[in-house]
Structure formats: structure tokens, C-alpha cells
CSV table of C-alpha atoms in Angstrom, one decimal:
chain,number,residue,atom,x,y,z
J,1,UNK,CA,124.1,61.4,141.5
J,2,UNK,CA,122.0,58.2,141.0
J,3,UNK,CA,123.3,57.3,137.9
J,4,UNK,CA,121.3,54.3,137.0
J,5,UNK,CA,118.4,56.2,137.2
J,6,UNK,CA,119.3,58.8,135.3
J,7,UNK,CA,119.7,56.3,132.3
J,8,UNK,CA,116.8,55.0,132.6
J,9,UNK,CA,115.0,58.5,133.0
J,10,UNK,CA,117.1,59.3,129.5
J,11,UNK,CA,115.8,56.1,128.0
J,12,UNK,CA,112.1,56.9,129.1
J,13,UNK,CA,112.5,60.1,127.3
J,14,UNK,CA,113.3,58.0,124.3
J,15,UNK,CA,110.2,55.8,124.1
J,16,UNK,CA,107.9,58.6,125.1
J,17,UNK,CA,109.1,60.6,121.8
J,18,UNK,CA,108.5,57.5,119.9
J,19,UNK,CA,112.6,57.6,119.2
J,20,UNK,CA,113.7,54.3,120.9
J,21,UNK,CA,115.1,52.0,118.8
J,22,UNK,CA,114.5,48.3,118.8
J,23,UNK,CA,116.6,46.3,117.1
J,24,UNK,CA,114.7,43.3,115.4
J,25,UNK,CA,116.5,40.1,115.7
J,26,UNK,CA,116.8,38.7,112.4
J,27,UNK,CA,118.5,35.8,110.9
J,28,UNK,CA,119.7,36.0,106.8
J,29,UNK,CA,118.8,32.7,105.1
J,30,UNK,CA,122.3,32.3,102.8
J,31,UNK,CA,121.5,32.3,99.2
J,32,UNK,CA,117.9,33.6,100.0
J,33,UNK,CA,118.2,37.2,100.1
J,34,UNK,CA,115.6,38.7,100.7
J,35,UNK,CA,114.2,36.2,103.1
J,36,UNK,CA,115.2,35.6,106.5
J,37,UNK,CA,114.0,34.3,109.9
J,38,UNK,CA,112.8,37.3,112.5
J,39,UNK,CA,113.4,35.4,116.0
J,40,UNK,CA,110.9,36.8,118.7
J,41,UNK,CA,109.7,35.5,122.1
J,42,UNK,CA,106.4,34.1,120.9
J,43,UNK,CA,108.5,31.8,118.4
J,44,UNK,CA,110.0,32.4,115.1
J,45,UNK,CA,108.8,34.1,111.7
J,46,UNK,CA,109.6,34.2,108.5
J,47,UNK,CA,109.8,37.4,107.1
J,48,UNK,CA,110.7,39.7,104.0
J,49,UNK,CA,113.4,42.3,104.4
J,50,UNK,CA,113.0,46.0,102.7
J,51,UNK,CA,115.6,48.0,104.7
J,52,UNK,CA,118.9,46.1,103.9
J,53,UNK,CA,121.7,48.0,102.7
J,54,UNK,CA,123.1,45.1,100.6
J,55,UNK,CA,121.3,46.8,98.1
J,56,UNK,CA,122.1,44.0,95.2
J,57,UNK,CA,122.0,41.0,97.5
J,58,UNK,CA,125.7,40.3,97.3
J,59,UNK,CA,126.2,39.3,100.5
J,60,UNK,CA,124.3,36.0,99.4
J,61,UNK,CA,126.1,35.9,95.7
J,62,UNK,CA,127.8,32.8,95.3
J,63,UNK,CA,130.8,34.1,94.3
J,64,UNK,CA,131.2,36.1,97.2
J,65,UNK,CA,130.6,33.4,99.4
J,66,UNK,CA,133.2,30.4,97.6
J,67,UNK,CA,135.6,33.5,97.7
J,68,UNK,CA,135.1,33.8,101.6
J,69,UNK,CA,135.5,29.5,102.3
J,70,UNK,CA,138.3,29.6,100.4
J,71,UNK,CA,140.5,32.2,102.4
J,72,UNK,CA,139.0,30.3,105.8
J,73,UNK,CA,140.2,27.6,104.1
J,74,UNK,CA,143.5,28.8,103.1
J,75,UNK,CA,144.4,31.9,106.0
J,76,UNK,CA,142.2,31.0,109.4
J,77,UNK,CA,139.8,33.6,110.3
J,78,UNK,CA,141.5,36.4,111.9
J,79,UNK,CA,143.8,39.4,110.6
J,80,UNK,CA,146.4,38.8,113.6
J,81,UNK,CA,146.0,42.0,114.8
J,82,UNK,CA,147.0,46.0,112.9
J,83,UNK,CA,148.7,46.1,109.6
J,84,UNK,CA,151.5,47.5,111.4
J,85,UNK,CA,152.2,44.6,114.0
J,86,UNK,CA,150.5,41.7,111.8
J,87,UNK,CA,151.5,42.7,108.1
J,88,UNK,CA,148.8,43.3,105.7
J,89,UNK,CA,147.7,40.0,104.4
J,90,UNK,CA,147.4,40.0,100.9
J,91,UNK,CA,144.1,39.8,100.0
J,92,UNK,CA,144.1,43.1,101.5
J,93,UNK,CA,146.6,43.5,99.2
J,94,UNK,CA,144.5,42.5,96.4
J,95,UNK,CA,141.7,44.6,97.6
J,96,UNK,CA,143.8,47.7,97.4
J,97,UNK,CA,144.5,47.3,93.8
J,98,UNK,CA,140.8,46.3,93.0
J,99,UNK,CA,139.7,49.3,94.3
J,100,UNK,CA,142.6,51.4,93.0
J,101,UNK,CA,141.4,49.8,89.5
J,102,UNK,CA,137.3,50.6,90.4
J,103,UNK,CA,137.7,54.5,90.8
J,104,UNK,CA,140.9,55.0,88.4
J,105,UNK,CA,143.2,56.6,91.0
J,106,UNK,CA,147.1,55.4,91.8
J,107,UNK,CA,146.1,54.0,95.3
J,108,UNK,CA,143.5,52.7,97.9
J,109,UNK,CA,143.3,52.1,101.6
J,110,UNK,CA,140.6,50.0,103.2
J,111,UNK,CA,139.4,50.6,106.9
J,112,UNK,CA,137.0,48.5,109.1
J,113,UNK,CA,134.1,50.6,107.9
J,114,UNK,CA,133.0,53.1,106.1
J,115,UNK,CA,132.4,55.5,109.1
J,116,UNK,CA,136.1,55.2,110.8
J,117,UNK,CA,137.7,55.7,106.8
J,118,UNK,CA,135.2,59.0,106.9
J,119,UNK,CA,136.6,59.7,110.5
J,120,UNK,CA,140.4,58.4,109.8
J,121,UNK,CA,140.6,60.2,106.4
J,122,UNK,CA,138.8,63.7,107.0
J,123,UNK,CA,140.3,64.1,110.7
J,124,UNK,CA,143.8,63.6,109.5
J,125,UNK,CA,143.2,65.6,106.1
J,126,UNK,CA,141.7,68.9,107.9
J,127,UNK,CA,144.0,68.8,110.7
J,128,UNK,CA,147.6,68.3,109.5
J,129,UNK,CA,147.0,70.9,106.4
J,130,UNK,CA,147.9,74.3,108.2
J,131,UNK,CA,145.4,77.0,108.5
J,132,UNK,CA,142.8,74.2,106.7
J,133,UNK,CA,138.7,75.6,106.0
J,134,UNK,CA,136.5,72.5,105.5
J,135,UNK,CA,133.7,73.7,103.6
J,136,UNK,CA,130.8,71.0,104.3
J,137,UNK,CA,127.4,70.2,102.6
J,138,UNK,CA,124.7,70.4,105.2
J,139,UNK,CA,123.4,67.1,104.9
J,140,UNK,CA,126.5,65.3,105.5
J,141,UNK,CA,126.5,62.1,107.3
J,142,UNK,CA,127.2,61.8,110.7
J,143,UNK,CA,130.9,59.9,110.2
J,144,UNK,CA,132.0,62.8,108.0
J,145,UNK,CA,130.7,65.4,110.5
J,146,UNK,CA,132.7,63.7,113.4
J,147,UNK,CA,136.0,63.6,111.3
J,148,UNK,CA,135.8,67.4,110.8
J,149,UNK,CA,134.8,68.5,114.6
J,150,UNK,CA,137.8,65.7,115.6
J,151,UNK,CA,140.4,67.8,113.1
J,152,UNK,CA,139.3,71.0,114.9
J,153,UNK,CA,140.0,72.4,111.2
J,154,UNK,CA,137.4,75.7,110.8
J,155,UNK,CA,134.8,74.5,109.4
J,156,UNK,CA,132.0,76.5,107.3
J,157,UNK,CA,128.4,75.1,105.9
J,158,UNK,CA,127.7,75.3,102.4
J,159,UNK,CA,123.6,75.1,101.6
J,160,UNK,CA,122.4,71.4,100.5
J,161,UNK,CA,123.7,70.8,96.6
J,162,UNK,CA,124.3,74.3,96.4
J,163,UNK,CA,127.1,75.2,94.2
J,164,UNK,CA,126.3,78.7,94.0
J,165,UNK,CA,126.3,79.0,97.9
J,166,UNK,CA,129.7,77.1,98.4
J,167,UNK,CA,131.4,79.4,95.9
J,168,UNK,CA,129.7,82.3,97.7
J,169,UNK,CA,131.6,80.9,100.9
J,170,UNK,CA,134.9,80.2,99.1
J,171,UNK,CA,135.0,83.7,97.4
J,172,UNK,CA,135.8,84.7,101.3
J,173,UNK,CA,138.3,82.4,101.9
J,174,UNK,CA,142.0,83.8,101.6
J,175,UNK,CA,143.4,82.2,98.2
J,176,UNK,CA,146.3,80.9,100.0
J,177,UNK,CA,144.9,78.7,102.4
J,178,UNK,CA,144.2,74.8,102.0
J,179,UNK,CA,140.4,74.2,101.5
J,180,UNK,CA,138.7,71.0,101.7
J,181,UNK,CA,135.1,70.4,100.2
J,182,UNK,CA,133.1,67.5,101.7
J,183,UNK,CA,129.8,66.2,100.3
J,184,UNK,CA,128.4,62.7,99.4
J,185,UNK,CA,127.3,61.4,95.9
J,186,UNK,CA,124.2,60.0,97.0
J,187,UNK,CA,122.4,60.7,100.5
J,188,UNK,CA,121.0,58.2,102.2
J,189,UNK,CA,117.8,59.4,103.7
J,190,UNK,CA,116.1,61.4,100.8
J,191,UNK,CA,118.1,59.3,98.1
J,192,UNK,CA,118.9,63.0,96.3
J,193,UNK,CA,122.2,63.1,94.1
J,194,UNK,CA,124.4,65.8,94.2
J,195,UNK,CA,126.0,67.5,91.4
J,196,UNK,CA,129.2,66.6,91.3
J,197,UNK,CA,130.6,68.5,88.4
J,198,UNK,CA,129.6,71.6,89.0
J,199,UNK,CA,130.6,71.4,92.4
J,200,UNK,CA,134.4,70.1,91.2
J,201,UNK,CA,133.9,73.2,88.6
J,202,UNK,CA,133.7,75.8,91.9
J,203,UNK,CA,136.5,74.2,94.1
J,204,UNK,CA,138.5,73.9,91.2
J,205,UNK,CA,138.2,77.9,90.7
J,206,UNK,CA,139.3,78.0,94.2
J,207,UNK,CA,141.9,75.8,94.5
J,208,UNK,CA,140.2,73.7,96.9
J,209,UNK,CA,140.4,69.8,97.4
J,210,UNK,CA,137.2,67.4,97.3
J,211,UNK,CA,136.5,64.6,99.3
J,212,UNK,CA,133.3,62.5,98.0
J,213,UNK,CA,131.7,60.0,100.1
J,214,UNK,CA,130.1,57.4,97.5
J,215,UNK,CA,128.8,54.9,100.1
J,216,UNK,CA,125.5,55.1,99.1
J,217,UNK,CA,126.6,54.7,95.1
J,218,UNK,CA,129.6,52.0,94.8
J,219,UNK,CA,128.3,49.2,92.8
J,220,UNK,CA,124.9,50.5,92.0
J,221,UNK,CA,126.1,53.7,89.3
J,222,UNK,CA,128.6,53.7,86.6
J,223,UNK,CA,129.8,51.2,83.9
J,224,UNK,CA,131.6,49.4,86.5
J,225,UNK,CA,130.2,50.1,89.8
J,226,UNK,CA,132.1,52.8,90.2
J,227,UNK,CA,129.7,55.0,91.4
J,228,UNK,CA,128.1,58.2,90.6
J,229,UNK,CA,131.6,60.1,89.8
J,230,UNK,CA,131.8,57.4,87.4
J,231,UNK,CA,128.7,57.5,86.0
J,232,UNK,CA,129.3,61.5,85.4
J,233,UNK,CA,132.9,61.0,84.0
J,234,UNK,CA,134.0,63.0,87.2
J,235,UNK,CA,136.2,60.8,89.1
J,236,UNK,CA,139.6,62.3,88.1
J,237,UNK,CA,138.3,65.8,89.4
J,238,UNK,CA,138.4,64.3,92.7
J,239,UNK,CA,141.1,64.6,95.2
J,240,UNK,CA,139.3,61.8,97.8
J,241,UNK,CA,136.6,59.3,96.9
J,242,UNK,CA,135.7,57.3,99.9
J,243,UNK,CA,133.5,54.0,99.7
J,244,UNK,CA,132.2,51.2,101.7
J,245,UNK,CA,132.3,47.5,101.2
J,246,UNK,CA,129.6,46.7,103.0
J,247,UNK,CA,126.3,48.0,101.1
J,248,UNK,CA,126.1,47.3,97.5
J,249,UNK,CA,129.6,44.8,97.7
J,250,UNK,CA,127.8,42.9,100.6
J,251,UNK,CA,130.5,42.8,102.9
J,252,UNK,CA,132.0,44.8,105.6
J,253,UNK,CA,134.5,47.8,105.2
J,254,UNK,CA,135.4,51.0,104.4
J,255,UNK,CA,137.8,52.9,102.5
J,256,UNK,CA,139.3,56.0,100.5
J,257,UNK,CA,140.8,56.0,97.4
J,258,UNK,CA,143.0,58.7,95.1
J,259,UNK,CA,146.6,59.7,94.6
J,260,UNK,CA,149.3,57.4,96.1
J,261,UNK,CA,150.5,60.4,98.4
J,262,UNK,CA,147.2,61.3,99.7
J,263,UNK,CA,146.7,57.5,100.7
J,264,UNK,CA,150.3,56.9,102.4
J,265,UNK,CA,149.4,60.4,104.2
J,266,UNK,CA,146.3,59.1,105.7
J,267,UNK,CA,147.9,55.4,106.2
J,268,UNK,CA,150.9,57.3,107.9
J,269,UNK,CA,149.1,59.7,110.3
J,270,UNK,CA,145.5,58.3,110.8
J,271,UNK,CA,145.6,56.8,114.2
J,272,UNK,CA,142.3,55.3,113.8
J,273,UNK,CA,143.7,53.4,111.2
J,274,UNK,CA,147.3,53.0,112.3
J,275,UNK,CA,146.1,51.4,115.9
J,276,UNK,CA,143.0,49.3,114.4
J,277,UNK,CA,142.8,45.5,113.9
J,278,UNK,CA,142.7,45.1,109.6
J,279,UNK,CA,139.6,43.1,108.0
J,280,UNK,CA,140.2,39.3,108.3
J,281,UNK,CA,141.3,37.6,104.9
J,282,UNK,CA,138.1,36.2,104.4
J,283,UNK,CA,136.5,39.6,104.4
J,284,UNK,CA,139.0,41.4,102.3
J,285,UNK,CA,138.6,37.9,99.8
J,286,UNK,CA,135.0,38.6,99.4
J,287,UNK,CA,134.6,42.0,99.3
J,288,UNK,CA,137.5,41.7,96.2
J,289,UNK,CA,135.4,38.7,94.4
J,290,UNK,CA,132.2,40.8,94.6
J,291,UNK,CA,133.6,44.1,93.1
J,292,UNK,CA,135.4,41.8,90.1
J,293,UNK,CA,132.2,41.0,89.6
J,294,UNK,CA,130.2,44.3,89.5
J,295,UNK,CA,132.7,45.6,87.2
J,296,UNK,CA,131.8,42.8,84.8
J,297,UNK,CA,128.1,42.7,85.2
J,298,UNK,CA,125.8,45.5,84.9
J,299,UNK,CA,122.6,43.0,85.5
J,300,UNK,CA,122.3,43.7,89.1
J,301,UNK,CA,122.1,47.3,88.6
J,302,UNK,CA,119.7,47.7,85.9
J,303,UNK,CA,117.5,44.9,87.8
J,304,UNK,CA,117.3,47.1,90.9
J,305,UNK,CA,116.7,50.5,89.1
J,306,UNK,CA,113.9,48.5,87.5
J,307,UNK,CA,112.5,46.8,90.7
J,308,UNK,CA,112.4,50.3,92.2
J,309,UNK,CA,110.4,52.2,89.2
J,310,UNK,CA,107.8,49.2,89.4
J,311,UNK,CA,107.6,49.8,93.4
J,312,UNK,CA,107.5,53.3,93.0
J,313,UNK,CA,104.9,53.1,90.3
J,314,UNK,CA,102.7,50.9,92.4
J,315,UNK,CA,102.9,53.4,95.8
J,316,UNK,CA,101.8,55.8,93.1
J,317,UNK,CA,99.1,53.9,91.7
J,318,UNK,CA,97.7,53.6,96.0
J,319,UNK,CA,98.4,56.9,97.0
J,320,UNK,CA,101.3,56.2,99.8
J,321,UNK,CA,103.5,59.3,100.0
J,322,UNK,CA,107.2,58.9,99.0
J,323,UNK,CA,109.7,61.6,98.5
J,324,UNK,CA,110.7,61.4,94.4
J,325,UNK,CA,114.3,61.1,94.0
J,326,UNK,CA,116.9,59.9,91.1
J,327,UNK,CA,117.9,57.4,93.4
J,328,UNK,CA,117.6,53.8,93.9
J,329,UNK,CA,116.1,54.7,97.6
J,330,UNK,CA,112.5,55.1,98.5
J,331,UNK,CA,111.3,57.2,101.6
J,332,UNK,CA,108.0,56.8,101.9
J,333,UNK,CA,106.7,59.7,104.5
J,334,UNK,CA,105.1,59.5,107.8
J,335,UNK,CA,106.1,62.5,109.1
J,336,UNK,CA,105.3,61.3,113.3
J,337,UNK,CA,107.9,59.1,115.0
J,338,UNK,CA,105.0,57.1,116.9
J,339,UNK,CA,103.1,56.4,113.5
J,340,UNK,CA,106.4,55.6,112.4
J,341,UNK,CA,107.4,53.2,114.6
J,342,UNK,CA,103.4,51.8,115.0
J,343,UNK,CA,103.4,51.4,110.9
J,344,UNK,CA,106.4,48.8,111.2
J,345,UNK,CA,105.1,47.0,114.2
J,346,UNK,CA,102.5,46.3,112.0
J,347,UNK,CA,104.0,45.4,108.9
J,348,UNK,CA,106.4,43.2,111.2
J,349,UNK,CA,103.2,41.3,113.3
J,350,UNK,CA,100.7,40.9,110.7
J,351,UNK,CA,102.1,41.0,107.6
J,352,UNK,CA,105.8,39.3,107.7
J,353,UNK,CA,107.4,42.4,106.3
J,354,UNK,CA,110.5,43.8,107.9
J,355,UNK,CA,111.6,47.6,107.5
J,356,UNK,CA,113.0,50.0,110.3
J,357,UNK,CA,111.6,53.2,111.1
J,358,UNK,CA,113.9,56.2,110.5
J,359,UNK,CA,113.1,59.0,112.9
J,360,UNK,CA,115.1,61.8,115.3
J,361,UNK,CA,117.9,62.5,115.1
J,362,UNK,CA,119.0,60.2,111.6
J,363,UNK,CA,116.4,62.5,109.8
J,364,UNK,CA,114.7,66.2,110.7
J,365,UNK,CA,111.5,66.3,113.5
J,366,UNK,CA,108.5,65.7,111.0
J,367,UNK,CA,110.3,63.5,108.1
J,368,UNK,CA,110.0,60.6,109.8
J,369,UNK,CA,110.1,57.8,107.5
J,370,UNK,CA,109.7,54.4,106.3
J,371,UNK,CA,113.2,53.8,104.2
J,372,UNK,CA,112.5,51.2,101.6
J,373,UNK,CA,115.5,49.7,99.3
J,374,UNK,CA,114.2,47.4,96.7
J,375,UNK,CA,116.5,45.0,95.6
J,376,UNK,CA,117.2,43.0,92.0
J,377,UNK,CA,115.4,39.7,93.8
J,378,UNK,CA,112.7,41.3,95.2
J,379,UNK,CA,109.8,39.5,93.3
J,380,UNK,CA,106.3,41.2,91.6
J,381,UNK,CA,104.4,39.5,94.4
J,382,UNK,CA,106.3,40.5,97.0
J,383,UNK,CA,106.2,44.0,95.4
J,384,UNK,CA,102.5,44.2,95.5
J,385,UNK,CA,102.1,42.3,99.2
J,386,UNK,CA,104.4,45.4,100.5
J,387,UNK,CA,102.1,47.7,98.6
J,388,UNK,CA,98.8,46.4,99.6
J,389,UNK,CA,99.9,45.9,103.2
J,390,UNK,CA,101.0,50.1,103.3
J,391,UNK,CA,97.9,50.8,101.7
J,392,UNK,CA,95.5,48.9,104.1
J,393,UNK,CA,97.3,50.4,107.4
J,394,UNK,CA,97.2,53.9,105.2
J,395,UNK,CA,93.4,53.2,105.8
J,396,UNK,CA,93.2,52.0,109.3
J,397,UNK,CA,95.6,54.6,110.6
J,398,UNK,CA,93.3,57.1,108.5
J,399,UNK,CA,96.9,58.6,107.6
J,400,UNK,CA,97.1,61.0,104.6
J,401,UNK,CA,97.2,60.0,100.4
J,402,UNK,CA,99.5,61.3,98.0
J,403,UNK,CA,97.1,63.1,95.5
């Protein structure tokens, strides 16, 4: 077999669908979010990002960053190596407890993302509780979908935010064996919210555990950033809440949080967390100085949820399709990978806007999507640029209006 060529032939396949992704090469200007430097061959640009994930612009916050300097200063830069082998240094220590604190459970334990603590944590869970069903929402994120298939737990699908249809499933399910519900809070492509209680009302009927990934929701819901089981007083119904550091906190990291068993279980027999390198000090420093300061400060949030109702008032006002949603994210559809893809070129080129396409396979064939995040320092001119800009190619692409 010709292997090389077969790469490329893969790769071909890619571009002709419109689904090869280009990653922009873009430099973060430190305490400018949301401006940065997009580095091409014809010379540099500056441009205006849309499509970060640090949704409040705390990787910028000055807090965060002294927080950072000071453990360089004071640790070096590395972790050493695994908590096992190393120790855990203790601002990991102190991140643990934050957390612990954040979501009102006994313990935490932080992994180098969010995807491996989805992987770790639902891998171990589903395959070390005998005879284990994973019931899963269908629109779960890839992370949590590999954790399950890695258990090789049985695993059923429950319908989208569908109480009725996971209790249908769970009716089925011999009362004596462990059961393991798996959804998210918030989801990151249509920016729906799932109901939380009522789902914690069915497992709790059938004795099953929940695991809720809040990645998309830590920082930006609840008095304190605790997310949307915060915001709906739901947290203590939930066996697992997992979260990142690295969206609305601005850093990098993952982790789980609930009772102090369920956390030594997964510390104890996760080998994707036993066998991994832990965050450096000066990431575990700054990941703990931004969520003190979410819990304190609710300015950030209510800025953003503002900043996105004026945004998604002013696509209304033009007629650019987006997908309505409780949410603090804003698809705006295409519904063609190669309009997709030709809409950002433009806003990229011509107009010193950055945001990624999202196409195949991260959302269904004919959803592609622009996915737009405005943040707290996004200003009103930079608000109606973006606007005017999607408007203008909505005319020269002849593409279709909202009503």
C-alpha cells in the first residue's frame, strides 16, 4: 500500500467537501482581549476575535495573570512530572478545594483538560461498576462519548433533553443494576440548556447516578459561577459535575467534582489520570485566582448576557439567520460547509474579523455554522462592524434572510 498517498487522497476528500480545517495563526495581545494579531504570509493583521472560548476574557484579567508570575516566580514552570511520582504541588492543592467550594461537593480532582477528565472519569465510572447501563443524551460531546465506548459499559441513547424518553429507557432496565446518566448543562453548538431537574427527578426514581458536564456553563451561570446546576439549585442532586478551566476561567484544565469517594475512586483507578503529567503551578495558580474571583463578581456575567442580547438583536434587526437559544452562544446558520468556510475567508481578508467555521462532523450535514461568542469587552462598534460585515456578504453571496 502507498501510504503517503493515501493521506493525501483522505485529505483531498476533505477540501473537496469543504471540511478541511485551517487553523488561523493568531497571536492574543495580553490585556487586549478581544484583539490579537492574525500572522499570514502576506504580512501581519490585526484582527477581532468572535470564536474564543474564554468567554469572559479571563485569560487577559489581571488577576489571573499576577497570579500566574507569581508561581513562576516562586515554583519554576513545570509540574515535575504525575502527581504520583512528583507530589501534587499545592496550588493544585488549592485548586481542589476552590473547586470543591464552587459546586458544594466534599472533593475535586483536576485533569489536563476537560476532554481527558470526561474520558478518565466516565471510562473508569461505567467500567468498574458491575453489570453498569450508561444511559447518554444524544448530543453529547465527543470526550464523553469516547469515555463510554472506552468503559465498554452497555450503553443506551436517550432522545435530546428528553426526560420522558430516558425514563422510558430506564423503566427497562433491571432495578438492581448500576445506571449512569450522562448529559451536559449547556451544549456547545446550538447553545440549548438542558433540564436538569427534571432529568435528576427521573434517575432519581430509578436509582441511577448523573454525571453533568458543565464546560460550557462554569463561570458564566449561577451566583458564583457555578454553573447552570447552580443557577437551578440542582447541584446536590448530582452524583458527578465535571468542568473545565479553560473557557470561562481562561486557563487550561479539566476536572470533576462530588463526593470524596467518587473522586479517590476515579484518582485511584483512572489511568489517564494516574500516568498523566499534573498542570504546572502557574496554571493551577491562575485558574484558582480566576474562579475566587468569579465567585465574587457577577459583572462579567451580566456584561456578556447583555453584549449577546444587543448582538442578537442587531442580526435580527438585518435579517442574518441564528438559531435562538437561552444561551450565551450564537450560531448563526449557513447550512453549506463551502459557504461556510467562504463566509470566514471573507470576514478574515476584508474585514479583520476572526471566527472559525463549524461544519462535519462537529455539527450534522446542513447545520453548518458560523459559531459566534460575544464577550463582556466586545464594544458597540465592534458589535455593529460584525453585523454590517455578515449582512453585506449575506448580499453578495445572495444567501437567504431570516424573515
Amino acid at each position: 500500500m502507498d501510504y503517503q498517498k493515501f493521506f493525501a487522497r483522505e485529505l483531498q476528500n476533505l477540501k473537496g467537501e469543504g471540511r478541511y480545517r485551517v487553523f488561523a495563526d493568531i497571536e492574543r495581545h495580553a490585556g487586549d482581549f478581544p484583539h490579537a494579531t492574525h500572522h499570514r504570509q502576506r504580512g501581519a493583521a490585526e484582527v477581532t476575535v468572535w470564536c474564543s472560548n474564554d468567554y469572559l476574557g479571563m485569560g487577559q484579567h489581571p488577576a489571573v495573570l499576577a497570579a500566574m508570575r507569581e508561581a513562576l516566580d516562586s515554583c519554576g514552570a513545570g509540574a515535575g512530572g504525575t502527581r504520583n511520582i512528583s507530589g501534587t504541588n499545592h496550588h493544585l492543592v488549592l485548586l481542589e478545594q476552590e473547586l470543591a467550594d464552587l459546586h458544594h461537593t466534599e472533593a475535586a480532582l483536576v485533569f489536563t483538560s476537560g476532554y481527558v477528565s470526561n474520558l478518565a472519569s466516565l471510562q473508569t465510572l461505567a467500567a468498574r461498576l458491575p453489570g453498569c447501563v450508561v444511559l447518554s443524551d444524544e448530543m453529547n460531546h465527543a470526550s464523553m462519548i469516547e469515555g463510554i465506548r472506552h468503559s465498554r459499559a452497555e450503553k443506551q441513547i436517550f432522545r435530546h433533553n428528553d426526560p420522558a424518553d430516558l425514563d422510558r429507557q430506564l423503566s427497562a432496565i433491571d432495578p438492581q443494576r448500576p445506571k449512569l446518566v450522562v448529559f451536559e448543562s449547556v451544549y456547545s453548538m446550538d447553545g440549548d440548556i438542558a433540564p436538569i431537574n427534571e432529568i435528576c427527578d427521573v434517575a432519581d426514581k430509578h436509582g441511577a447516578m448523573t454525571y453533568l458536564d458543565e464546560v460550557h456553563a462554569v463561570g458564566l451561570y449561577g451566583a458564583r459561577g457555578g454553573g447552570v446546576s447552580e443557577r437551578e439549585g440542582a447541584a446536590h442532586r448530582l452524583t458527578v459535575i465535571e468542568g473545565t478551566l479553560a473557557k470561562a476561567f481562561g486557563v487550561l484544565g479539566g476536572y470533576i467534582a462530588g463526593s470524596a469517594a467518587v473522586c479517590d475512586f476515579v484518582r485511584s483507578f483512572a489511568s489517564a489520570f494516574i500516568f498523566t503529567t499534573a498542570l504546572p503551578p502557574t496554571v493551577a495558580a491562575g485558574a484558582c485566582a480566576s474562579i475566587r474571583h468569579l465567585k465574587r463578581s457577577s459583572a462579567e456575567r451580566e456584561r456578556q448576557q447583555e453584549r449577546v442580547q444587543t448582538f442578537r438583536r442587531r442580526l435580527d434587526a438585518v435579517g442574518v439567520p441564528h438559531y435562538d437559544n437561552p444561551s450565551h452562544i450564537v450560531p448563526v446558520m449557513v447550512g453549506d460547509p463551502v459557504r461556510c468556510k467562504q463566509i470566514t475567508d471573507i470576514l478574515l481578508e476584508h474585514y479583520g474579523i476572526y471566527v472559525q467555521p463549524i461544519n462535519y462532523p462537529t455539527v450534522p450535514r446542513g447545520t453548518e455554522r458560523l459559531r459566534i461568542m460575544p464577550s463582556p469587552l466586545h464594544s458597540d462598534a465592534e458589535i455593529e462592524h460584525f453585523v454590517s460585515a455578515l449582512s453585506s456578504i449575506w448580499s453578495e453571496l445572495s444567501l437567504k434572510r431570516a424573515a
